[in-house]
Amino acid sequence: MPNLPPPTDDQVSEHLPWEQLTIPPQPDRKLLIYGVAAGLIVVVLGVVVFRHLNRPTASDLVPVTPIAVASEPLATTTTLLPVAGGGGPAPATVALAEPEVTARISEADLMAVDREGTERTVAGTAEWLVLEFFTIDPSDVWTERVQAASGLRLPDGVAPELSSAGTVSYVEWTRTRSVTRTGSDTYRALVLIRRLVAPDGVGFQRLPVERVEVDLRVQADGRIRAISLPEFSPPTETDLVLMPETELAWVEDSAGIGWPMTR
């Protein structure tokens, strides 16, 4: 028979405490959060203190001296490199030029800023004045139109002398040929015009192209006024040159007129 423990009638029992069967409580994390926040505060304070200690004092700062800048190019500073072997010349510095102060800007300087725009305005005013001056229409007052275009108050009795009470003169077109500056604020415009006239008010005839000169002045407020009334300018002779040889073709328009054109 194998060696077996002797049978016994004693019962063995184990005791488990109830407190070990419950779920243990979670650790309190508030202390961890407080610790992290305190650490961040310490780091921020350390950075602030470090920057404060490294900030330069008032004695270390170099005062900034304002320099007046001139509109003209300033003199440059030239530095000479030392010659090899020593004994070279020291860097040479050229003093900055003093800025020129303009006490007053003239009207001519102001107009020169936008010379093209001023000349266009002068040309337009000259064309308007020539149009009104050489237009005679019994239905309106000649003097009022001319005064409005020229900016001048005409003396009493100044008006065109008509061959008859029904004389009319209409300007077909005006075009400024050139604008010449004659003074600091004065210009002379050469205007070309084409007119239809009827001395008796009935039979119209188209006149050749006429040349008219007008003198104008640019006022300080920018307005342009005539200096005097328009005057006829003698026509200039034009030297004609032979047209280059090319193929011509006649193109008929809607009215049945054939026009010679080059191709």
PDB file of C-alpha atoms in Angstrom:
ATOM      1  CA  MET A   1       0.000   0.000   0.000  1.00  0.00           C
ATOM      2  CA  PRO A   2       1.358   3.454  -0.785  1.00  0.00           C
ATOM      3  CA  ASN A   3       2.012   5.856   1.970  1.00  0.00           C
ATOM      4  CA  LEU A   4      -1.213   7.817   2.230  1.00  0.00           C
ATOM      5  CA  PRO A   5      -2.059  10.295   4.905  1.00  0.00           C
ATOM      6  CA  PRO A   6      -4.325   8.880   7.483  1.00  0.00           C
ATOM      7  CA  PRO A   7      -7.926   9.856   7.029  1.00  0.00           C
ATOM      8  CA  THR A   8      -9.198  12.572   9.255  1.00  0.00           C
ATOM      9  CA  ASP A   9     -12.550  14.015   9.950  1.00  0.00           C
ATOM     10  CA  ASP A  10     -11.257  17.591  10.591  1.00  0.00           C
ATOM     11  CA  GLN A  11     -12.593  20.239   8.141  1.00  0.00           C
ATOM     12  CA  VAL A  12     -10.308  22.953   6.922  1.00  0.00           C
ATOM     13  CA  SER A  13     -11.811  26.364   6.231  1.00  0.00           C
ATOM     14  CA  GLU A  14     -10.314  29.674   4.967  1.00  0.00           C
ATOM     15  CA  HIS A  15     -11.374  33.127   5.936  1.00  0.00           C
ATOM     16  CA  LEU A  16     -11.324  36.051   3.394  1.00  0.00           C
ATOM     17  CA  PRO A  17     -11.879  39.521   4.847  1.00  0.00           C
ATOM     18  CA  TRP A  18     -14.723  41.522   3.141  1.00  0.00           C
ATOM     19  CA  GLU A  19     -12.587  44.650   2.853  1.00  0.00           C
ATOM     20  CA  GLN A  20     -10.311  42.769   0.422  1.00  0.00           C
ATOM     21  CA  LEU A  21     -13.230  41.993  -1.918  1.00  0.00           C
ATOM     22  CA  THR A  22     -14.083  45.719  -2.504  1.00  0.00           C
ATOM     23  CA  ILE A  23     -12.496  47.911  -5.294  1.00  0.00           C
ATOM     24  CA  PRO A  24      -9.668  49.947  -3.863  1.00  0.00           C
ATOM     25  CA  PRO A  25     -10.193  53.756  -4.157  1.00  0.00           C
ATOM     26  CA  GLN A  26      -8.414  55.660  -6.978  1.00  0.00           C
ATOM     27  CA  PRO A  27      -5.466  57.797  -5.960  1.00  0.00           C
ATOM     28  CA  ASP A  28      -6.193  61.490  -5.620  1.00  0.00           C
ATOM     29  CA  ARG A  29      -4.867  63.361  -8.766  1.00  0.00           C
ATOM     30  CA  LYS A  30      -5.382  66.855  -7.457  1.00  0.00           C
ATOM     31  CA  LEU A  31      -1.938  66.850  -5.960  1.00  0.00           C
ATOM     32  CA  LEU A  32      -0.435  65.954  -9.358  1.00  0.00           C
ATOM     33  CA  ILE A  33      -2.309  68.795 -11.104  1.00  0.00           C
ATOM     34  CA  TYR A  34      -1.292  71.283  -8.446  1.00  0.00           C
ATOM     35  CA  GLY A  35       2.294  70.187  -8.792  1.00  0.00           C
ATOM     36  CA  VAL A  36       2.345  70.635 -12.580  1.00  0.00           C
ATOM     37  CA  ALA A  37       0.757  74.119 -12.318  1.00  0.00           C
ATOM     38  CA  ALA A  38       3.256  75.150  -9.698  1.00  0.00           C
ATOM     39  CA  GLY A  39       6.091  73.967 -11.939  1.00  0.00           C
ATOM     40  CA  LEU A  40       4.845  76.063 -14.881  1.00  0.00           C
ATOM     41  CA  ILE A  41       4.593  79.142 -12.699  1.00  0.00           C
ATOM     42  CA  VAL A  42       8.162  78.656 -11.524  1.00  0.00           C
ATOM     43  CA  VAL A  43       9.382  78.348 -15.152  1.00  0.00           C
ATOM     44  CA  VAL A  44       7.570  81.536 -16.244  1.00  0.00           C
ATOM     45  CA  LEU A  45       8.946  83.482 -13.292  1.00  0.00           C
ATOM     46  CA  GLY A  46      12.413  82.241 -14.129  1.00  0.00           C
ATOM     47  CA  VAL A  47      12.169  83.464 -17.741  1.00  0.00           C
ATOM     48  CA  VAL A  48      10.909  86.896 -16.638  1.00  0.00           C
ATOM     49  CA  VAL A  49      13.708  87.296 -14.110  1.00  0.00           C
ATOM     50  CA  PHE A  50      16.313  86.170 -16.676  1.00  0.00           C
ATOM     51  CA  ARG A  51      15.149  88.748 -19.251  1.00  0.00           C
ATOM     52  CA  HIS A  52      15.033  91.476 -16.644  1.00  0.00           C
ATOM     53  CA  LEU A  53      18.601  90.788 -15.571  1.00  0.00           C
ATOM     54  CA  ASN A  54      19.871  90.782 -19.183  1.00  0.00           C
ATOM     55  CA  ARG A  55      18.052  94.015 -20.202  1.00  0.00           C
ATOM     56  CA  PRO A  56      20.560  96.807 -21.075  1.00  0.00           C
ATOM     57  CA  THR A  57      20.616  99.796 -18.777  1.00  0.00           C
ATOM     58  CA  ALA A  58      20.073 103.397 -19.845  1.00  0.00           C
ATOM     59  CA  SER A  59      23.833 104.039 -19.841  1.00  0.00           C
ATOM     60  CA  ASP A  60      24.375 101.220 -22.347  1.00  0.00           C
ATOM     61  CA  LEU A  61      21.913 102.645 -24.896  1.00  0.00           C
ATOM     62  CA  VAL A  62      23.285 104.828 -27.729  1.00  0.00           C
ATOM     63  CA  PRO A  63      21.129 107.901 -28.424  1.00  0.00           C
ATOM     64  CA  VAL A  64      19.758 108.162 -31.975  1.00  0.00           C
ATOM     65  CA  THR A  65      20.485 111.458 -33.696  1.00  0.00           C
ATOM     66  CA  PRO A  66      18.009 112.425 -36.474  1.00  0.00           C
ATOM     67  CA  ILE A  67      19.640 113.329 -39.814  1.00  0.00           C
ATOM     68  CA  ALA A  68      17.913 115.634 -42.304  1.00  0.00           C
ATOM     69  CA  VAL A  69      17.688 113.994 -45.721  1.00  0.00           C
ATOM     70  CA  ALA A  70      17.991 116.190 -48.794  1.00  0.00           C
ATOM     71  CA  SER A  71      16.092 115.610 -52.014  1.00  0.00           C
ATOM     72  CA  GLU A  72      19.351 115.649 -53.976  1.00  0.00           C
ATOM     73  CA  PRO A  73      21.720 112.644 -53.865  1.00  0.00           C
ATOM     74  CA  LEU A  74      23.900 112.817 -50.785  1.00  0.00           C
ATOM     75  CA  ALA A  75      27.654 112.483 -50.795  1.00  0.00           C
ATOM     76  CA  THR A  76      28.786 108.957 -50.167  1.00  0.00           C
ATOM     77  CA  THR A  77      31.387 107.719 -47.692  1.00  0.00           C
ATOM     78  CA  THR A  78      34.535 106.282 -49.284  1.00  0.00           C
ATOM     79  CA  THR A  79      36.675 103.850 -47.348  1.00  0.00           C
ATOM     80  CA  LEU A  80      40.238 103.123 -48.534  1.00  0.00           C
ATOM     81  CA  LEU A  81      41.478  99.628 -47.851  1.00  0.00           C
ATOM     82  CA  PRO A  82      44.867  99.437 -46.071  1.00  0.00           C
ATOM     83  CA  VAL A  83      47.842  98.580 -48.217  1.00  0.00           C
ATOM     84  CA  ALA A  84      49.392  95.178 -47.622  1.00  0.00           C
ATOM     85  CA  GLY A  85      52.422  95.364 -45.372  1.00  0.00           C
ATOM     86  CA  GLY A  86      51.065  98.000 -43.029  1.00  0.00           C
ATOM     87  CA  GLY A  87      51.298 101.737 -43.143  1.00  0.00           C
ATOM     88  CA  GLY A  88      48.219 102.027 -45.328  1.00  0.00           C
ATOM     89  CA  PRO A  89      46.057 105.111 -45.291  1.00  0.00           C
ATOM     90  CA  ALA A  90      43.313 105.380 -42.712  1.00  0.00           C
ATOM     91  CA  PRO A  91      39.698 105.236 -43.900  1.00  0.00           C
ATOM     92  CA  ALA A  92      38.680 108.566 -45.411  1.00  0.00           C
ATOM     93  CA  THR A  93      35.171 109.855 -44.706  1.00  0.00           C
ATOM     94  CA  VAL A  94      33.449 112.527 -46.760  1.00  0.00           C
ATOM     95  CA  ALA A  95      30.972 114.679 -44.834  1.00  0.00           C
ATOM     96  CA  LEU A  96      27.318 114.561 -45.872  1.00  0.00           C
ATOM     97  CA  ALA A  97      26.088 117.484 -47.903  1.00  0.00           C
ATOM     98  CA  GLU A  98      23.751 119.892 -46.155  1.00  0.00           C
ATOM     99  CA  PRO A  99      20.157 119.676 -47.450  1.00  0.00           C
ATOM    100  CA  GLU A 100      18.926 122.576 -49.510  1.00  0.00           C
ATOM    101  CA  VAL A 101      15.821 124.188 -48.082  1.00  0.00           C
ATOM    102  CA  THR A 102      13.371 125.639 -50.597  1.00  0.00           C
ATOM    103  CA  ALA A 103      11.652 128.653 -49.147  1.00  0.00           C
ATOM    104  CA  ARG A 104       8.871 128.850 -51.738  1.00  0.00           C
ATOM    105  CA  ILE A 105       7.673 126.612 -54.578  1.00  0.00           C
ATOM    106  CA  SER A 106       6.802 128.646 -57.642  1.00  0.00           C
ATOM    107  CA  GLU A 107       3.768 128.117 -59.826  1.00  0.00           C
ATOM    108  CA  ALA A 108       6.070 127.080 -62.665  1.00  0.00           C
ATOM    109  CA  ASP A 109       7.477 124.241 -60.546  1.00  0.00           C
ATOM    110  CA  LEU A 110       3.992 123.048 -59.695  1.00  0.00           C
ATOM    111  CA  MET A 111       2.939 123.014 -63.352  1.00  0.00           C
ATOM    112  CA  ALA A 112       6.126 121.203 -64.357  1.00  0.00           C
ATOM    113  CA  VAL A 113       5.086 118.229 -62.216  1.00  0.00           C
ATOM    114  CA  ASP A 114       2.215 117.472 -64.599  1.00  0.00           C
ATOM    115  CA  ARG A 115       3.210 119.372 -67.714  1.00  0.00           C
ATOM    116  CA  GLU A 116       1.364 117.070 -70.101  1.00  0.00           C
ATOM    117  CA  GLY A 117      -1.864 117.351 -68.106  1.00  0.00           C
ATOM    118  CA  THR A 118      -1.590 121.152 -68.035  1.00  0.00           C
ATOM    119  CA  GLU A 119      -0.999 121.334 -71.790  1.00  0.00           C
ATOM    120  CA  ARG A 120      -4.026 119.124 -72.451  1.00  0.00           C
ATOM    121  CA  THR A 121      -6.186 121.437 -70.347  1.00  0.00           C
ATOM    122  CA  VAL A 122      -4.814 124.502 -72.155  1.00  0.00           C
ATOM    123  CA  ALA A 123      -5.513 122.857 -75.530  1.00  0.00           C
ATOM    124  CA  GLY A 124      -9.096 122.031 -74.540  1.00  0.00           C
ATOM    125  CA  THR A 125      -9.746 125.559 -73.293  1.00  0.00           C
ATOM    126  CA  ALA A 126      -8.318 127.028 -76.508  1.00  0.00           C
ATOM    127  CA  GLU A 127     -10.566 124.829 -78.659  1.00  0.00           C
ATOM    128  CA  TRP A 128     -13.624 125.805 -76.621  1.00  0.00           C
ATOM    129  CA  LEU A 129     -12.820 129.525 -76.929  1.00  0.00           C
ATOM    130  CA  VAL A 130     -12.195 129.318 -80.692  1.00  0.00           C
ATOM    131  CA  LEU A 131     -15.437 127.397 -81.186  1.00  0.00           C
ATOM    132  CA  GLU A 132     -17.527 130.020 -79.381  1.00  0.00           C
ATOM    133  CA  PHE A 133     -15.631 132.993 -80.821  1.00  0.00           C
ATOM    134  CA  PHE A 134     -16.127 132.039 -84.492  1.00  0.00           C
ATOM    135  CA  THR A 135     -19.712 130.821 -84.091  1.00  0.00           C
ATOM    136  CA  ILE A 136     -22.393 133.352 -85.031  1.00  0.00           C
ATOM    137  CA  ASP A 137     -25.950 132.243 -84.438  1.00  0.00           C
ATOM    138  CA  PRO A 138     -28.799 134.753 -84.267  1.00  0.00           C
ATOM    139  CA  SER A 139     -30.585 132.515 -81.732  1.00  0.00           C
ATOM    140  CA  ASP A 140     -28.069 133.167 -78.902  1.00  0.00           C
ATOM    141  CA  VAL A 141     -25.887 135.966 -77.524  1.00  0.00           C
ATOM    142  CA  TRP A 142     -22.314 135.909 -78.846  1.00  0.00           C
ATOM    143  CA  THR A 143     -20.828 137.939 -75.969  1.00  0.00           C
ATOM    144  CA  GLU A 144     -22.088 135.639 -73.216  1.00  0.00           C
ATOM    145  CA  ARG A 145     -20.671 132.533 -74.876  1.00  0.00           C
ATOM    146  CA  VAL A 146     -17.251 134.104 -75.463  1.00  0.00           C
ATOM    147  CA  GLN A 147     -17.013 135.458 -71.912  1.00  0.00           C
ATOM    148  CA  ALA A 148     -17.824 132.032 -70.459  1.00  0.00           C
ATOM    149  CA  ALA A 149     -15.160 130.316 -72.598  1.00  0.00           C
ATOM    150  CA  SER A 150     -12.415 132.935 -72.192  1.00  0.00           C
ATOM    151  CA  GLY A 151     -12.952 133.973 -68.579  1.00  0.00           C
ATOM    152  CA  LEU A 152     -12.697 137.623 -69.676  1.00  0.00           C
ATOM    153  CA  ARG A 153     -15.253 140.398 -69.299  1.00  0.00           C
ATOM    154  CA  LEU A 154     -15.508 142.030 -72.721  1.00  0.00           C
ATOM    155  CA  PRO A 155     -15.948 145.790 -73.061  1.00  0.00           C
ATOM    156  CA  ASP A 156     -19.302 147.066 -74.175  1.00  0.00           C
ATOM    157  CA  GLY A 157     -19.838 147.015 -77.909  1.00  0.00           C
ATOM    158  CA  VAL A 158     -17.280 144.276 -78.677  1.00  0.00           C
ATOM    159  CA  ALA A 159     -18.921 141.884 -81.155  1.00  0.00           C
ATOM    160  CA  PRO A 160     -18.431 140.685 -84.737  1.00  0.00           C
ATOM    161  CA  GLU A 161     -19.445 143.075 -87.501  1.00  0.00           C
ATOM    162  CA  LEU A 162     -22.028 141.330 -89.713  1.00  0.00           C
ATOM    163  CA  SER A 163     -22.570 141.955 -93.413  1.00  0.00           C
ATOM    164  CA  SER A 164     -26.299 141.447 -92.880  1.00  0.00           C
ATOM    165  CA  ALA A 165     -28.665 140.694 -90.026  1.00  0.00           C
ATOM    166  CA  GLY A 166     -28.961 137.056 -91.082  1.00  0.00           C
ATOM    167  CA  THR A 167     -25.226 136.259 -91.267  1.00  0.00           C
ATOM    168  CA  VAL A 168     -24.305 132.950 -89.651  1.00  0.00           C
ATOM    169  CA  SER A 169     -21.017 131.180 -89.051  1.00  0.00           C
ATOM    170  CA  TYR A 170     -20.770 127.628 -87.737  1.00  0.00           C
ATOM    171  CA  VAL A 171     -17.553 125.835 -86.753  1.00  0.00           C
ATOM    172  CA  GLU A 172     -17.527 122.273 -88.057  1.00  0.00           C
ATOM    173  CA  TRP A 173     -14.528 121.200 -85.993  1.00  0.00           C
ATOM    174  CA  THR A 174     -11.573 122.506 -84.004  1.00  0.00           C
ATOM    175  CA  ARG A 175      -8.250 120.834 -83.302  1.00  0.00           C
ATOM    176  CA  THR A 176      -5.254 122.142 -81.362  1.00  0.00           C
ATOM    177  CA  ARG A 177      -2.142 121.734 -83.497  1.00  0.00           C
ATOM    178  CA  SER A 178       0.431 122.752 -80.892  1.00  0.00           C
ATOM    179  CA  VAL A 179       0.843 124.298 -77.430  1.00  0.00           C
ATOM    180  CA  THR A 180       3.918 126.450 -76.754  1.00  0.00           C
ATOM    181  CA  ARG A 181       4.939 127.660 -73.311  1.00  0.00           C
ATOM    182  CA  THR A 182       5.697 131.384 -73.546  1.00  0.00           C
ATOM    183  CA  GLY A 183       6.267 132.155 -69.858  1.00  0.00           C
ATOM    184  CA  SER A 184       6.235 130.675 -66.383  1.00  0.00           C
ATOM    185  CA  ASP A 185       2.422 130.420 -66.485  1.00  0.00           C
ATOM    186  CA  THR A 186       1.453 131.463 -70.045  1.00  0.00           C
ATOM    187  CA  TYR A 187       0.885 129.360 -73.169  1.00  0.00           C
ATOM    188  CA  ARG A 188       0.123 129.946 -76.839  1.00  0.00           C
ATOM    189  CA  ALA A 189      -2.101 127.437 -78.607  1.00  0.00           C
ATOM    190  CA  LEU A 190      -2.327 127.036 -82.375  1.00  0.00           C
ATOM    191  CA  VAL A 191      -5.821 125.828 -83.266  1.00  0.00           C
ATOM    192  CA  LEU A 192      -7.064 124.623 -86.650  1.00  0.00           C
ATOM    193  CA  ILE A 193     -10.741 125.211 -87.503  1.00  0.00           C
ATOM    194  CA  ARG A 194     -13.120 124.497 -90.380  1.00  0.00           C
ATOM    195  CA  ARG A 195     -16.213 126.689 -90.792  1.00  0.00           C
ATOM    196  CA  LEU A 196     -19.489 126.859 -92.692  1.00  0.00           C
ATOM    197  CA  VAL A 197     -20.600 130.441 -93.318  1.00  0.00           C
ATOM    198  CA  ALA A 198     -23.638 132.058 -94.937  1.00  0.00           C
ATOM    199  CA  PRO A 199     -23.368 135.853 -95.295  1.00  0.00           C
ATOM    200  CA  ASP A 200     -27.051 136.079 -96.240  1.00  0.00           C
ATOM    201  CA  GLY A 201     -28.145 133.307 -93.855  1.00  0.00           C
ATOM    202  CA  VAL A 202     -29.181 131.043 -96.740  1.00  0.00           C
ATOM    203  CA  GLY A 203     -26.324 130.066 -99.067  1.00  0.00           C
ATOM    204  CA  PHE A 204     -23.680 128.196 -97.051  1.00  0.00           C
ATOM    205  CA  GLN A 205     -20.098 127.717 -98.167  1.00  0.00           C
ATOM    206  CA  ARG A 206     -17.314 125.729 -96.526  1.00  0.00           C
ATOM    207  CA  LEU A 207     -14.184 127.768 -95.919  1.00  0.00           C
ATOM    208  CA  PRO A 208     -10.661 126.340 -96.125  1.00  0.00           C
ATOM    209  CA  VAL A 209      -8.975 125.244 -92.911  1.00  0.00           C
ATOM    210  CA  GLU A 210      -7.984 128.313 -90.878  1.00  0.00           C
ATOM    211  CA  ARG A 211      -5.202 128.720 -88.318  1.00  0.00           C
ATOM    212  CA  VAL A 212      -5.971 130.610 -85.098  1.00  0.00           C
ATOM    213  CA  GLU A 213      -3.611 131.485 -82.221  1.00  0.00           C
ATOM    214  CA  VAL A 214      -4.811 131.915 -78.628  1.00  0.00           C
ATOM    215  CA  ASP A 215      -2.773 133.152 -75.636  1.00  0.00           C
ATOM    216  CA  LEU A 216      -3.819 131.788 -72.239  1.00  0.00           C
ATOM    217  CA  ARG A 217      -2.623 131.930 -68.634  1.00  0.00           C
ATOM    218  CA  VAL A 218      -2.840 129.298 -65.878  1.00  0.00           C
ATOM    219  CA  GLN A 219      -4.099 130.967 -62.706  1.00  0.00           C
ATOM    220  CA  ALA A 220      -2.801 130.154 -59.217  1.00  0.00           C
ATOM    221  CA  ASP A 221      -6.031 128.283 -58.474  1.00  0.00           C
ATOM    222  CA  GLY A 222      -5.549 126.086 -61.578  1.00  0.00           C
ATOM    223  CA  ARG A 223      -8.155 127.803 -63.754  1.00  0.00           C
ATOM    224  CA  ILE A 224      -7.172 128.856 -67.263  1.00  0.00           C
ATOM    225  CA  ARG A 225      -8.111 132.225 -68.730  1.00  0.00           C
ATOM    226  CA  ALA A 226      -7.413 133.855 -72.072  1.00  0.00           C
ATOM    227  CA  ILE A 227      -4.963 136.744 -72.155  1.00  0.00           C
ATOM    228  CA  SER A 228      -6.400 138.205 -75.353  1.00  0.00           C
ATOM    229  CA  LEU A 229      -8.943 137.382 -78.043  1.00  0.00           C
ATOM    230  CA  PRO A 230      -8.139 134.756 -80.719  1.00  0.00           C
ATOM    231  CA  GLU A 231      -6.248 135.963 -83.786  1.00  0.00           C
ATOM    232  CA  PHE A 232      -5.885 134.551 -87.291  1.00  0.00           C
ATOM    233  CA  SER A 233      -2.459 133.123 -88.042  1.00  0.00           C
ATOM    234  CA  PRO A 234      -1.148 133.217 -91.622  1.00  0.00           C
ATOM    235  CA  PRO A 235      -1.116 129.796 -93.272  1.00  0.00           C
ATOM    236  CA  THR A 236       2.187 128.089 -93.810  1.00  0.00           C
ATOM    237  CA  GLU A 237       3.243 126.642 -97.112  1.00  0.00           C
ATOM    238  CA  THR A 238       3.529 122.877 -97.137  1.00  0.00           C
ATOM    239  CA  ASP A 239       6.081 121.201 -99.368  1.00  0.00           C
ATOM    240  CA  LEU A 240       4.437 118.289-101.134  1.00  0.00           C
ATOM    241  CA  VAL A 241       6.267 115.050-101.789  1.00  0.00           C
ATOM    242  CA  LEU A 242       5.362 112.451-104.362  1.00  0.00           C
ATOM    243  CA  MET A 243       3.295 109.588-102.946  1.00  0.00           C
ATOM    244  CA  PRO A 244       5.145 106.270-103.063  1.00  0.00           C
ATOM    245  CA  GLU A 245       4.193 104.083-105.978  1.00  0.00           C
ATOM    246  CA  THR A 246       1.649 101.573-104.830  1.00  0.00           C
ATOM    247  CA  GLU A 247      -1.408  99.791-106.112  1.00  0.00           C
ATOM    248  CA  LEU A 248      -4.569 101.877-105.998  1.00  0.00           C
ATOM    249  CA  ALA A 249      -8.094 100.552-105.725  1.00  0.00           C
ATOM    250  CA  TRP A 250     -11.388 102.447-105.795  1.00  0.00           C
ATOM    251  CA  VAL A 251     -13.773 101.424-103.021  1.00  0.00           C
ATOM    252  CA  GLU A 252     -17.396 102.477-103.379  1.00  0.00           C
ATOM    253  CA  ASP A 253     -19.314 103.616-100.285  1.00  0.00           C
ATOM    254  CA  SER A 254     -23.037 103.420 -99.548  1.00  0.00           C
ATOM    255  CA  ALA A 255     -23.671 106.663-101.454  1.00  0.00           C
ATOM    256  CA  GLY A 256     -22.120 105.295-104.657  1.00  0.00           C
ATOM    257  CA  ILE A 257     -18.894 107.328-104.383  1.00  0.00           C
ATOM    258  CA  GLY A 258     -15.693 105.508-105.283  1.00  0.00           C
ATOM    259  CA  TRP A 259     -12.749 106.423-103.035  1.00  0.00           C
ATOM    260  CA  PRO A 260      -9.138 105.762-104.089  1.00  0.00           C
ATOM    261  CA  MET A 261      -7.343 103.651-101.500  1.00  0.00           C
ATOM    262  CA  THR A 262      -3.919 102.087-101.312  1.00  0.00           C
ATOM    263  CA  ARG A 263      -3.369  98.389-100.733  1.00  0.00           C
TER     264      ARG A 263
END
